[in-house]
Coordinates of C-alpha atoms in Angstrom, one line a residue:
X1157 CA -9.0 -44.7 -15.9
X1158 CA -7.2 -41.3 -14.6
X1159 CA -7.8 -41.1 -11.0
X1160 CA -8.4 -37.5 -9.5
X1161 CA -7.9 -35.9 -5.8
X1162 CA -10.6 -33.1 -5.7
X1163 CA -10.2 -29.6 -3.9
X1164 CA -6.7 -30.9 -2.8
X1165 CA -5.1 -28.4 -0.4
X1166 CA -2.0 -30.4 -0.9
X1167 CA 0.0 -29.9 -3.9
X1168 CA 3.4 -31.5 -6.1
X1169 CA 5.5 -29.0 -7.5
X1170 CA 7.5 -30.7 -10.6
X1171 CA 10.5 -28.0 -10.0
X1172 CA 13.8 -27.9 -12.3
X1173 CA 15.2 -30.9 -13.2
X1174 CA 18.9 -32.0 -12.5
X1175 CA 20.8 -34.5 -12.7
X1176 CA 22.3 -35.9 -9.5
X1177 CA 25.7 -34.9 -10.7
X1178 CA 24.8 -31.7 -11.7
X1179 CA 22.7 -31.1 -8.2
X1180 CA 25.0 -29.2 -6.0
X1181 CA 26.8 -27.4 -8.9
X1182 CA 22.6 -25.4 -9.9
X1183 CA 22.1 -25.4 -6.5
X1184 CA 25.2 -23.4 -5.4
X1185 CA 24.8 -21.0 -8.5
X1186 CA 21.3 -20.5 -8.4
X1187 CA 21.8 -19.7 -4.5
X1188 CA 24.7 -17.3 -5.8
X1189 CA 22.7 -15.0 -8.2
X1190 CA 19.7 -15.4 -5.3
X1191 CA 22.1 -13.6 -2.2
X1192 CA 23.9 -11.1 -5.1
X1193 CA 20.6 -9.7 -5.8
X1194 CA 19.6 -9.4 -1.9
X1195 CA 22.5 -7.8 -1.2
X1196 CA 23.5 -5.5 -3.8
X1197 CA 19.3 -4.6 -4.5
X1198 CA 18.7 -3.7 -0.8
X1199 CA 22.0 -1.5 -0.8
X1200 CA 21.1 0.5 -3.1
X1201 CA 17.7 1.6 -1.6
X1202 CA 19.5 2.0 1.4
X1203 CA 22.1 4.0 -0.2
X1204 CA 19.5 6.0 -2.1
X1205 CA 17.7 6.7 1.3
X1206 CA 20.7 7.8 3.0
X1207 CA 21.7 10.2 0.5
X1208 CA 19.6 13.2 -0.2
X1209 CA 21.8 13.8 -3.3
X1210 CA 19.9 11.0 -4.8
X1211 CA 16.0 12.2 -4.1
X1212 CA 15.8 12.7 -7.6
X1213 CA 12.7 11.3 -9.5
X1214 CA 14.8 8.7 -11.4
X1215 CA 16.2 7.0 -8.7
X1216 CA 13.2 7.2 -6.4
X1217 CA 11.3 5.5 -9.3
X1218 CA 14.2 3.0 -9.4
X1219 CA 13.3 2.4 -5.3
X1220 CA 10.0 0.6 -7.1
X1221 CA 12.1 -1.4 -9.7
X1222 CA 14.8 -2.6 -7.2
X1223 CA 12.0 -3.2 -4.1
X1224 CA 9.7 -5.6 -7.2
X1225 CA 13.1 -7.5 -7.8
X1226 CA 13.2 -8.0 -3.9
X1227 CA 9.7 -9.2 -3.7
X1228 CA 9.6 -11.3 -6.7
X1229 CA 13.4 -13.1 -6.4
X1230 CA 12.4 -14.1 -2.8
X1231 CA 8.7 -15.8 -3.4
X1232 CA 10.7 -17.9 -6.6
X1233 CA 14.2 -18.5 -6.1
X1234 CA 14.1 -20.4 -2.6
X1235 CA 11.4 -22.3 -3.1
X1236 CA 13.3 -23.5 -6.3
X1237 CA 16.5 -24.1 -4.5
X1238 CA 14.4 -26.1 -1.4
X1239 CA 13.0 -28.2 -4.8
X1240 CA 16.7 -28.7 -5.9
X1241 CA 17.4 -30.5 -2.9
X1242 CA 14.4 -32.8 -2.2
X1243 CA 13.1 -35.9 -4.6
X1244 CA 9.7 -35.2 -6.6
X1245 CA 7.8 -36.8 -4.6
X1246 CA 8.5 -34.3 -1.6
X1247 CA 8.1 -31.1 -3.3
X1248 CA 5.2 -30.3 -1.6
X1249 CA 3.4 -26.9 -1.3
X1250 CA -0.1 -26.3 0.5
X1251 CA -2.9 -24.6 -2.0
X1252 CA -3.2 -21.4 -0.2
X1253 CA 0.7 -20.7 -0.1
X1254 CA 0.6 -21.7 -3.6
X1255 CA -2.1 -19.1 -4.9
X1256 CA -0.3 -16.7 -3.0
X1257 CA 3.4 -17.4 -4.3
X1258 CA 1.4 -17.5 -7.7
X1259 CA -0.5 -13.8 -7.0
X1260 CA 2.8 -12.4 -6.0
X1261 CA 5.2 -14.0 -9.1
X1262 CA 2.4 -12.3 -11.5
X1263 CA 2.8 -8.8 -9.7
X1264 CA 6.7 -9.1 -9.8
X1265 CA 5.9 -9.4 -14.0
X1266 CA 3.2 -7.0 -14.6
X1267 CA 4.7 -4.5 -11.9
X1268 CA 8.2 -4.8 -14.3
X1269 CA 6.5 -3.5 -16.5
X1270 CA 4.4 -0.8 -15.2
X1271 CA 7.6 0.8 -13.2
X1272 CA 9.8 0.7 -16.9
X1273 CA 6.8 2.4 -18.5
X1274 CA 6.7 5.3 -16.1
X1275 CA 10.4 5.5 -15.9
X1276 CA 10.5 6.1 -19.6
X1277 CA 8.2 9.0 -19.5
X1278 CA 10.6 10.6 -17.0
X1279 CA 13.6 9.7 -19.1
X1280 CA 11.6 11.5 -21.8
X1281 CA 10.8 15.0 -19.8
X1282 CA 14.1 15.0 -18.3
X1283 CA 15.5 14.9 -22.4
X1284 CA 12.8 16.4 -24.3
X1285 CA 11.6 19.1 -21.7
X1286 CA 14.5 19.8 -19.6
X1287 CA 13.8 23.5 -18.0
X1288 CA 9.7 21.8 -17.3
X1289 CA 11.3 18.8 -15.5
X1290 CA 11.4 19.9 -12.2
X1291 CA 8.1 21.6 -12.6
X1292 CA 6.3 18.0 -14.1
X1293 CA 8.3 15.4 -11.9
X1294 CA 7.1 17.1 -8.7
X1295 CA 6.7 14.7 -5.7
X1296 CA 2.9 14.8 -6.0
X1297 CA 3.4 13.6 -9.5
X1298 CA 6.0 11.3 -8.5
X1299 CA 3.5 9.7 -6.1
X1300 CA 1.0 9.2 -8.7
X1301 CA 3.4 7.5 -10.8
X1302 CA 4.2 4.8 -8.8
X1303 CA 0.7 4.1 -7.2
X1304 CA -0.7 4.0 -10.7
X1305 CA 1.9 1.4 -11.7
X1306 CA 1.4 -1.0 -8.3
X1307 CA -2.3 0.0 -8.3
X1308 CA -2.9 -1.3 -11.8
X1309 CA -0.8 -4.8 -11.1
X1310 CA -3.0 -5.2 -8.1
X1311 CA -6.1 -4.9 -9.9
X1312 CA -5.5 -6.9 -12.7
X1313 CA -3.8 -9.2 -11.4
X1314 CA -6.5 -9.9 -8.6
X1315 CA -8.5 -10.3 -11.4
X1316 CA -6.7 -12.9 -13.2
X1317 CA -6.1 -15.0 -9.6
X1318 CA -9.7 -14.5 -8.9
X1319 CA -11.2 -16.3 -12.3
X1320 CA -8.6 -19.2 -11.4
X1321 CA -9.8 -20.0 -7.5
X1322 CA -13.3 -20.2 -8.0
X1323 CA -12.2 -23.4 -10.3
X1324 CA -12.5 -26.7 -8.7
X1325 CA -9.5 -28.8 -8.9
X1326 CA -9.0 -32.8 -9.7
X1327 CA -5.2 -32.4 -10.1
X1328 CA -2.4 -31.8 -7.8
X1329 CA 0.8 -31.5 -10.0
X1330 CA 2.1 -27.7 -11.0
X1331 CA 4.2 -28.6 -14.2
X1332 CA 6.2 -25.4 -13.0
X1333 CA 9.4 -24.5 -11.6
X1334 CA 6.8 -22.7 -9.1
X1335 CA 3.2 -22.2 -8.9
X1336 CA 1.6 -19.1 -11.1
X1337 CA -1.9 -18.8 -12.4
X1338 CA -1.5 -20.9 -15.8
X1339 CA -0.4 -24.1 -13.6
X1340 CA -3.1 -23.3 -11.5
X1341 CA -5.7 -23.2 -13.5
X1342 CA -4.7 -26.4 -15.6
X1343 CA -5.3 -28.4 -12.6
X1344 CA -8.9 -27.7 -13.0
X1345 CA -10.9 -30.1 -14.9
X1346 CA -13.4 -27.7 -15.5
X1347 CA -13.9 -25.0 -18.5
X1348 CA -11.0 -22.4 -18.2
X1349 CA -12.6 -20.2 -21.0
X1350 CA -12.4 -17.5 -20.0
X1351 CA -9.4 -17.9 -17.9
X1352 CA -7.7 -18.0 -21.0
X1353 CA -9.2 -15.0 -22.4
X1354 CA -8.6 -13.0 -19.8
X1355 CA -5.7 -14.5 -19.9
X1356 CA -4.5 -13.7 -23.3
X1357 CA -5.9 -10.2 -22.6
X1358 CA -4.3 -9.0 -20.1
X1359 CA -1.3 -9.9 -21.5
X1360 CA -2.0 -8.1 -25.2
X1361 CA -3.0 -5.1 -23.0
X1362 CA 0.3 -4.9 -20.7
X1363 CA 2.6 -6.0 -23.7
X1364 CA 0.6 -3.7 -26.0
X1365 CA 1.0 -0.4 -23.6
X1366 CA 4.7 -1.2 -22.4
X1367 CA 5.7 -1.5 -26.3
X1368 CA 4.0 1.3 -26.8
X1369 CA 4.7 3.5 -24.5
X1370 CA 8.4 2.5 -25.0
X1371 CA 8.5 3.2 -29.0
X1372 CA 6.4 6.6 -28.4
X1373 CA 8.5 7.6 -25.7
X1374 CA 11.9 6.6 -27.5
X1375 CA 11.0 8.1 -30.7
X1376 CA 10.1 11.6 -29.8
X1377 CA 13.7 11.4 -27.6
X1378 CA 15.3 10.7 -30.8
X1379 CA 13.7 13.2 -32.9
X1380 CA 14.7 15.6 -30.2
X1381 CA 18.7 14.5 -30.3
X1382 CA 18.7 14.4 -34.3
X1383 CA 17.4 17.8 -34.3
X1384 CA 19.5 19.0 -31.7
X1385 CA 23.3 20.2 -32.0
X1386 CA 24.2 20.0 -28.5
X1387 CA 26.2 17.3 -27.8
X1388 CA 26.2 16.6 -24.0
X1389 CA 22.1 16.1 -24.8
X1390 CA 22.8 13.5 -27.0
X1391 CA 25.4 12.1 -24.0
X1392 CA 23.1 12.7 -21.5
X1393 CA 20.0 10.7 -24.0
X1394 CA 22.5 7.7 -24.7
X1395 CA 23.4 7.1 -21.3
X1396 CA 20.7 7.0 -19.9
X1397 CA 18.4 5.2 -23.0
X1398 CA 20.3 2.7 -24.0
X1399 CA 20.3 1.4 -20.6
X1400 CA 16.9 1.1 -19.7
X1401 CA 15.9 0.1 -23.3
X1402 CA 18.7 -2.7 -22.7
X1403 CA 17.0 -3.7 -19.2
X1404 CA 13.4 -3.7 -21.4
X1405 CA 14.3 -5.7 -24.1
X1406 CA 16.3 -8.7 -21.6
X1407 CA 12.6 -8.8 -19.1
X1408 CA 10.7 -8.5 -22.7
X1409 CA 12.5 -11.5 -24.6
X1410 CA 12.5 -14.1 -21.6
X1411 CA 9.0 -12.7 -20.6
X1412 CA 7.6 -13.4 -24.2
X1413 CA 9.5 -17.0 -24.6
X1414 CA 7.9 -18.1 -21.4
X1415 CA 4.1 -17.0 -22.0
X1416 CA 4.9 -18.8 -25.9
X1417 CA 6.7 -21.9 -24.4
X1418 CA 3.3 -22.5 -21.7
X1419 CA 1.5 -24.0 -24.5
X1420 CA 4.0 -26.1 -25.9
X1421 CA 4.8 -29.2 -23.1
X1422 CA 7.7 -30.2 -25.1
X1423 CA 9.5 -27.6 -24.5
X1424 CA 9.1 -27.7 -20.6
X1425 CA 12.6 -27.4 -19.7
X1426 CA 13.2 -24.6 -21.9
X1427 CA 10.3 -22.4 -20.7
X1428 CA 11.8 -23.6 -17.2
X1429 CA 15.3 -22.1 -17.8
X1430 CA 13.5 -18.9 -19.6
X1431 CA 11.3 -18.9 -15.9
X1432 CA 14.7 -18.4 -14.0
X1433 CA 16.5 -15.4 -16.6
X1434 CA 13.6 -13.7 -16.5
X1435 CA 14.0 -13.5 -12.7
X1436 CA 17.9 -13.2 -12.2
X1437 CA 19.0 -11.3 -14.9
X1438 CA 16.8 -8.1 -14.5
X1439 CA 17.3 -8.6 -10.7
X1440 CA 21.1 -9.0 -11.3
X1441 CA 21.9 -6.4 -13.8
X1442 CA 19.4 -3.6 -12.5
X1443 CA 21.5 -2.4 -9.5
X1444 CA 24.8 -2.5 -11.8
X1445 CA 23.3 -0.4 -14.6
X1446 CA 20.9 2.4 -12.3
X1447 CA 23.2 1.6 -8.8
X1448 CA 26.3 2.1 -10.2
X1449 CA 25.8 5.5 -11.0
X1450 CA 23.9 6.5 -8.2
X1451 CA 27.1 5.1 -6.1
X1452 CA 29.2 7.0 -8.0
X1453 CA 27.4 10.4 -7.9
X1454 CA 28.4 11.3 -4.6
X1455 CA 31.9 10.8 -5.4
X1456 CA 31.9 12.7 -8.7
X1457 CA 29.4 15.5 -7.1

């Protein structure tokens, strides 16, 4: 017969695993992508501060993107290195640092999404209603933007932690790389219901909007450069489109094979490795694709 711990404020984390051999080499990359996204994400709000040149909507709105990569990068990625390190038996974490690494992981995703969404919709005025833009993006606007898009990962998110501690618990392994609200509720031996629906919800709502918003958004830019014969607004659409779209689609893919790979235990190291690009390569490619050309702005201007 299983025996259970109950209300354990003591927990295992199973963490990536590596062969011995391979230890030092996943540690030392891992720890490289970690520092190159501190570095490089905290320089370009700095440099975005400093330089009045860049109060412009966009890259004010890209402050929210590059400040969630901070957040979220540095709750996951050294407790996974730490994890590298020790045997399984020692990756410990205590219940209430776990529910918090697992609130803030969940705002990191659902705040990735939110901040994209919005930052389409100023792509789209900035192409489709140019001589309006500065009279739609006004700071006041601006500050609406981005407390809608934290506001509404704080709330639902609360929500979706909320349904999961009120659970008693009777196991103490999170079968995660770190902890986050499916590991935590599948430690409860209770019915997770409507954890699940709420669940499953939430994520058809946010997945459901951000495509959305996306397609509508895109598809009304294009109808606008088809239509049009000027050619530095079908420049000006590409450039700064096709990047953003390409950012989306990277966080949407590993986003999407993680949530599918949860219910399938087999496929536990997969999900794992999905858990890890869906933290370092926004994180990593963000600054290069918005920061380079804010870096470069001051140069050219």
């Amino acid at each position: 017969m299983e025996n259970y711990t109950f209300n354990s404020f003591i927990l295992q984390v199973e963490g990536l695993y590596v062969k011995d051999s391979a230890m030092y080499p996943v540690f030392f990359l891992l720890l490289f992508f970690y520092l190159f996204i501190m570095i490089v994400n905290v320089g370009i709000i700095v440099l975005i501060f400093i330089d009045k040149n860049l109060h412009q909507p966009m890259y004010l709105l890209f402050c929210s993107m590059t400040f969630n990569d901070i957040l979220g990068n540095s709750v996951v990625l050294p407790h996974v290195l730490v994890n590298i390190l020790l045997p399984p038996s020692e990756r410990l974490i205590s219940y209430i640092e776990c529910v918090v690494q697992a609130f803030i992981s969940h705002i990191f995703g659902t705040t990735t999404h939110t901040v994209l969404m919005i930052m389409a919709f100023d792509r789209y005025v900035a192409i489709c209603n140019p001589l309006r833009y500065a009279a739609i993006m006004t700071k006041a606007m601006l500050i609406k933007l981005t407390v809608s898009a934290w506001g509404t990962s704080l709330v639902l998110v609360g929500i979706l932690l909320g349904l999961t501690i009120r659970l008693n618990r009777c196991r103490t392994l999170i079968a995660n790389l770190y902890c986050d609200n499916a590991s935590l509720f599948k430690l409860s031996c209770e019915s997770v219901v409507i954890n699940n629906i709420y669940g499953l919800t939430f994520t058809a709502v946010l997945f459901s909007a951000s495509i959305g918003s996306i397609v509508i958004t895109y598809t009304k830019i294009t109808i606008v450069c088809l239509t049009s014969k000027s050619k530095s607004l079908n420049k000006k659409a590409l450039k700064t489109c096709s990047t953003h779209l390409f950012v989306f689609m990277i966080m949407f893919v590993c986003g999407m094979v993680n949530i599918v790979l949860h219910r399938f235990p087999q496929f536990t190291n997969e999900r794992k490795i999905f858990v890890i690009l869906f933290h370092i390569i926004p994180g990593s490619l963000n600054p290069i694709i918005y920061g380079v050309p804010a870096s470069l702005q001051p140069l050219i201007g």
